[in-house]
Amino acid sequence: MKLILPLDLVADIEPHLPPNTEIVRVDIDGNLDSDASDAEVYFSWFLSRSNVLHKILEAAPALRWHHAPNAGVNHILTPTYLERDIILTNGAGVHGIPIAEFVITYILAHAKHLPELYSLQTQRHWKRGFAIKELTDATLLIIGAGGIGQEIAARAKPFGLKIIGSRRHPQELPNFDKVVGADEWRSLLPTVDYVVIATPLTHETKEFIDESVLRSLPPHAYLINIARGGVIDESALIKALTEGWIAGAALDTVSTEPLPPESPLWSLPNIFITPHTSGHSPKSQQRSIALFIDNLQRYQAGKPLRNVVDKEAGY
């Protein structure tokens, strides 16, 4: 069997491969070190450009299974990709722990006024009187109670938050006080203190955090996006933060990445921008490789793969 593997990960993956496995190495620009015409499996590593993916597809006409480390795969499901009958699996759950830790960081930073307090320290200025909040009894709405949403709930629950989740098929989940379906979360917006967006970017969720959603939130609400930038109507968010419809926002993802220096998002009041780093952790790479190796063993044994993407649904 022949595999296409990211050049930088071959040393970590090769010791776990069965004998007689052939490896085609691929660099970040999609350049292959050998013939991939009969390769069955492709493990990509955070593709940044669709033309790189299309380059691999052209070089590997026999490709049967593609594993991507991302949870979101909207950038992979191009018309060219969808023409091929390829099983796609993703990294759902792999990045849940570091992302959940970042979400707690965003919430605490807002509730405890950490940016302002740190600024005062750098100025050597002693000031008191901040309206510092507790998290106990505050309501957290997690839009997208999948693997990442559940990791967030597990870390938020010990702080005493009331946690509501939403998912297409609602069910009881650990650490959630309530899980609602589809669009039911919209009726809950006036009652929440924190909103975390953890849903994939699909045709249904593109810019679904729009002006009507933002106006439905109470003025003290805080919005956190660790999904994809495209789920938020950024012009509406800019208006909401400028005019004070909500108290603030933390954005780990934005529509255009890197965020251009001239973007008004940089200078909005009470916004915390991080450069798509919430999922970063050395352990995430270890988990990604472990998931791929487990799936490779399943693939060879003819068993069902984990994290198979429904390409029509988009996740």
XYZ file of C-alpha atoms in Angstrom:
315
model
C 0.000 0.000 0.000
C 1.211 3.486 -0.808
C 0.556 6.547 1.398
C 0.997 10.251 0.759
C 2.279 11.807 3.990
C 3.326 15.324 5.031
C 7.086 15.623 4.835
C 7.405 16.984 8.382
C 5.442 14.111 9.955
C 7.015 11.115 8.217
C 9.522 10.516 11.029
C 6.704 10.366 13.592
C 4.372 8.202 11.507
C 6.751 5.760 9.774
C 7.566 3.650 12.879
C 3.853 2.822 13.238
C 3.322 1.705 9.652
C 3.001 -1.950 8.616
C 5.859 -3.579 6.651
C 6.061 -2.952 2.915
C 4.222 0.359 3.168
C 5.448 2.820 0.553
C 5.590 6.510 1.437
C 5.268 9.444 -0.912
C 6.402 12.605 0.841
C 4.657 15.891 0.123
C 5.792 19.375 1.114
C 3.673 22.381 2.059
C 3.376 23.439 -1.605
C 2.108 20.031 -2.744
C 5.368 18.867 -4.305
C 5.756 15.077 -4.216
C 9.077 13.258 -3.934
C 7.942 10.223 -5.984
C 5.141 8.789 -8.110
C 1.739 8.869 -6.371
C -0.410 7.502 -9.207
C -1.226 4.332 -7.248
C -1.427 5.897 -3.763
C -4.591 4.965 -1.860
C -4.256 7.133 1.249
C -3.467 10.806 1.785
C -2.842 12.420 5.174
C -2.877 16.178 4.657
C -1.578 18.688 7.174
C -3.540 21.953 7.479
C -3.936 22.815 3.825
C -3.853 26.566 3.357
C -4.620 26.691 -0.381
C -7.071 24.680 -2.451
C -4.629 24.539 -5.381
C -2.292 22.385 -3.229
C -5.112 19.923 -2.597
C -6.061 19.879 -6.294
C -2.419 19.216 -7.164
C -2.494 16.088 -4.986
C -5.809 14.953 -6.460
C -4.381 15.202 -9.952
C -1.243 13.278 -8.994
C -3.174 10.527 -7.171
C -6.032 9.258 -9.355
C -6.329 6.036 -7.283
C -6.870 7.887 -3.985
C -9.546 6.217 -1.852
C -9.182 7.800 1.600
C -8.104 11.278 2.705
C -7.534 12.160 6.351
C -7.423 15.839 7.334
C -6.347 16.999 10.812
C -8.881 19.846 10.888
C -12.296 19.602 12.463
C -13.693 22.047 9.894
C -13.379 20.866 6.277
C -15.254 23.570 4.369
C -11.997 24.576 2.627
C -11.511 20.983 1.414
C -14.980 20.374 -0.046
C -14.395 22.206 -3.311
C -16.332 21.278 -6.476
C -13.183 19.579 -7.797
C -12.852 17.516 -4.626
C -16.507 16.529 -4.602
C -16.191 15.109 -8.109
C -14.023 12.324 -6.665
C -15.314 9.335 -4.692
C -12.953 9.730 -1.753
C -13.674 8.890 1.880
C -12.836 11.957 3.967
C -12.121 11.724 7.676
C -11.321 14.694 9.899
C -9.672 15.551 13.204
C -12.861 16.210 15.180
C -12.049 15.992 18.887
C -8.288 16.196 18.462
C -8.119 19.917 19.267
C -10.944 20.012 21.800
C -8.843 20.297 24.950
C -6.633 23.292 23.994
C -9.590 25.072 22.381
C -11.689 24.555 25.507
C -8.881 25.955 27.657
C -8.753 29.040 25.432
C -12.512 29.514 25.745
C -12.195 29.528 29.551
C -9.351 32.037 29.145
C -11.539 34.350 27.036
C -14.410 34.138 29.540
C -12.193 34.813 32.555
C -10.355 37.631 30.786
C -13.668 39.372 30.161
C -15.265 38.671 33.541
C -12.184 39.712 35.520
C -11.143 42.642 33.283
C -7.708 41.108 32.770
C -6.690 43.231 29.736
C -7.397 46.450 31.662
C -5.673 45.199 34.800
C -2.599 44.125 32.881
C -2.490 47.509 31.134
C -2.586 49.238 34.517
C 0.316 47.103 35.705
C 2.447 48.094 32.709
C 1.604 51.744 33.497
C 2.392 51.245 37.229
C -1.034 52.689 37.947
C -3.068 51.538 40.978
C -6.758 51.741 40.137
C -9.781 50.012 41.602
C -13.533 49.997 41.026
C -13.849 47.591 38.099
C -17.209 45.832 37.694
C -15.608 42.407 38.088
C -18.009 39.488 37.656
C -18.303 35.951 38.964
C -19.013 33.057 36.643
C -21.239 31.270 39.146
C -24.844 31.102 37.868
C -23.989 32.844 34.591
C -25.448 31.197 31.473
C -23.188 29.863 28.730
C -24.684 28.940 25.352
C -22.516 26.653 23.221
C -23.745 26.630 19.626
C -22.431 23.291 18.424
C -22.342 20.678 21.193
C -20.040 18.309 19.336
C -16.616 17.113 20.472
C -15.178 20.589 21.018
C -18.403 21.888 22.574
C -18.401 19.009 25.041
C -14.784 19.682 26.043
C -15.736 23.327 26.658
C -18.691 22.286 28.818
C -16.504 19.916 30.862
C -14.153 22.763 31.773
C -16.828 25.403 32.243
C -19.060 23.375 34.554
C -16.725 23.505 37.607
C -16.990 27.317 37.499
C -20.701 27.067 38.273
C -21.984 28.136 34.885
C -25.383 27.054 33.626
C -24.593 25.439 30.271
C -26.944 25.141 27.306
C -25.891 23.410 24.113
C -27.341 23.131 20.648
C -26.944 20.408 18.040
C -28.838 19.096 15.052
C -29.960 16.003 16.951
C -30.348 17.039 20.628
C -29.628 14.526 23.358
C -28.635 14.581 27.012
C -24.913 15.197 27.392
C -22.610 15.327 30.444
C -22.073 18.821 31.901
C -24.935 20.394 29.920
C -28.021 21.574 31.787
C -29.971 21.467 28.554
C -29.351 20.586 24.913
C -31.677 22.012 22.272
C -31.992 21.314 18.581
C -31.325 23.172 15.347
C -32.487 26.799 15.665
C -34.005 26.540 19.162
C -31.027 28.427 20.592
C -32.279 31.629 18.973
C -35.145 31.948 21.446
C -32.654 31.652 24.330
C -30.409 34.538 23.282
C -31.975 37.198 25.560
C -31.160 35.030 28.606
C -27.489 34.219 28.019
C -24.306 35.819 29.318
C -21.729 34.075 27.130
C -22.109 32.597 23.643
C -19.511 30.263 22.163
C -19.710 29.354 18.484
C -18.322 25.847 17.955
C -20.212 24.754 14.864
C -18.774 23.854 11.446
C -18.942 26.354 8.593
C -21.530 25.079 6.112
C -24.037 26.628 3.729
C -26.488 26.703 6.647
C -24.132 28.393 9.122
C -22.457 30.936 6.832
C -22.919 34.345 8.520
C -25.739 32.940 10.651
C -24.495 35.127 13.515
C -26.052 38.167 11.913
C -27.611 41.451 13.007
C -30.803 39.784 14.243
C -28.812 37.409 16.471
C -26.583 40.163 17.843
C -29.551 42.431 18.575
C -31.285 39.569 20.420
C -28.446 39.282 22.941
C -28.497 41.333 26.164
C -26.089 44.290 26.349
C -23.843 42.450 28.836
C -23.418 39.370 26.584
C -19.967 38.262 25.431
C -19.480 36.449 22.101
C -16.668 33.934 21.478
C -15.867 32.407 18.084
C -13.541 29.388 17.889
C -15.275 27.958 14.800
C -14.654 29.651 11.437
C -14.688 33.358 10.718
C -17.345 32.908 8.060
C -20.031 32.016 10.613
C -20.211 35.683 11.676
C -21.450 38.609 9.626
C -18.450 40.789 10.455
C -20.073 44.038 9.351
C -22.916 43.353 11.810
C -20.419 42.488 14.566
C -18.497 45.705 13.974
C -21.746 47.635 14.301
C -22.758 45.687 17.428
C -19.478 46.369 19.210
C -19.270 49.991 18.083
C -22.820 50.779 19.170
C -22.761 48.666 22.327
C -25.372 46.043 21.477
C -23.158 43.500 23.283
C -20.371 43.880 25.822
C -17.569 42.386 23.767
C -16.200 39.528 21.702
C -13.257 37.148 21.465
C -12.351 36.039 17.956
C -9.851 33.295 17.261
C -10.958 33.122 13.638
C -11.971 35.797 11.151
C -13.241 35.783 7.577
C -9.914 36.863 6.080
C -6.802 35.326 7.624
C -4.312 36.762 8.363
C -6.480 39.659 9.486
C -5.365 42.693 7.405
C -3.770 45.548 9.403
C -6.399 47.956 8.076
C -9.311 45.869 9.382
C -11.518 47.828 11.805
C -11.729 44.699 13.969
C -8.290 45.485 15.394
C -9.450 48.702 17.029
C -12.987 47.863 18.129
C -13.871 48.387 21.789
C -13.649 45.354 24.061
C -12.480 42.833 21.494
C -9.885 40.105 22.060
C -8.307 38.831 18.824
C -6.058 35.773 18.730
C -4.451 34.566 15.455
C -6.271 31.227 15.043
C -4.205 29.695 17.831
C -6.774 28.193 20.203
C -6.207 24.659 18.926
C -2.425 24.777 19.116
C -0.694 22.275 21.373
C 2.139 19.742 20.956
C -0.346 17.154 22.179
C -2.734 17.975 19.334
C -0.163 16.711 16.826
C 0.287 13.538 18.857
C -3.476 13.008 18.936
C -3.741 13.653 15.184
C -1.109 11.039 14.403
C -2.674 8.527 16.822
C -6.082 9.007 15.175
C -4.607 8.544 11.707
C -2.722 5.369 12.709
C -5.853 3.916 14.314
C -7.869 4.697 11.187
C -5.154 3.248 8.963
C -5.388 -0.042 10.865
C -9.165 0.063 10.463
C -8.807 0.833 6.762
C -6.524 -2.141 6.195
C -8.833 -4.427 8.178
C -11.906 -3.240 6.283
C -13.472 -1.811 9.452
C -15.482 1.457 9.679
C -13.290 4.543 9.985
C -13.629 7.088 12.759
C -14.686 10.674 11.997
C -16.035 10.058 8.495
C -17.278 13.377 7.094
C -20.749 13.650 5.616
C -19.694 15.630 2.564
C -23.235 16.693 1.793
C -23.763 18.082 5.305
C -20.246 19.556 5.343
C -18.975 17.968 8.574
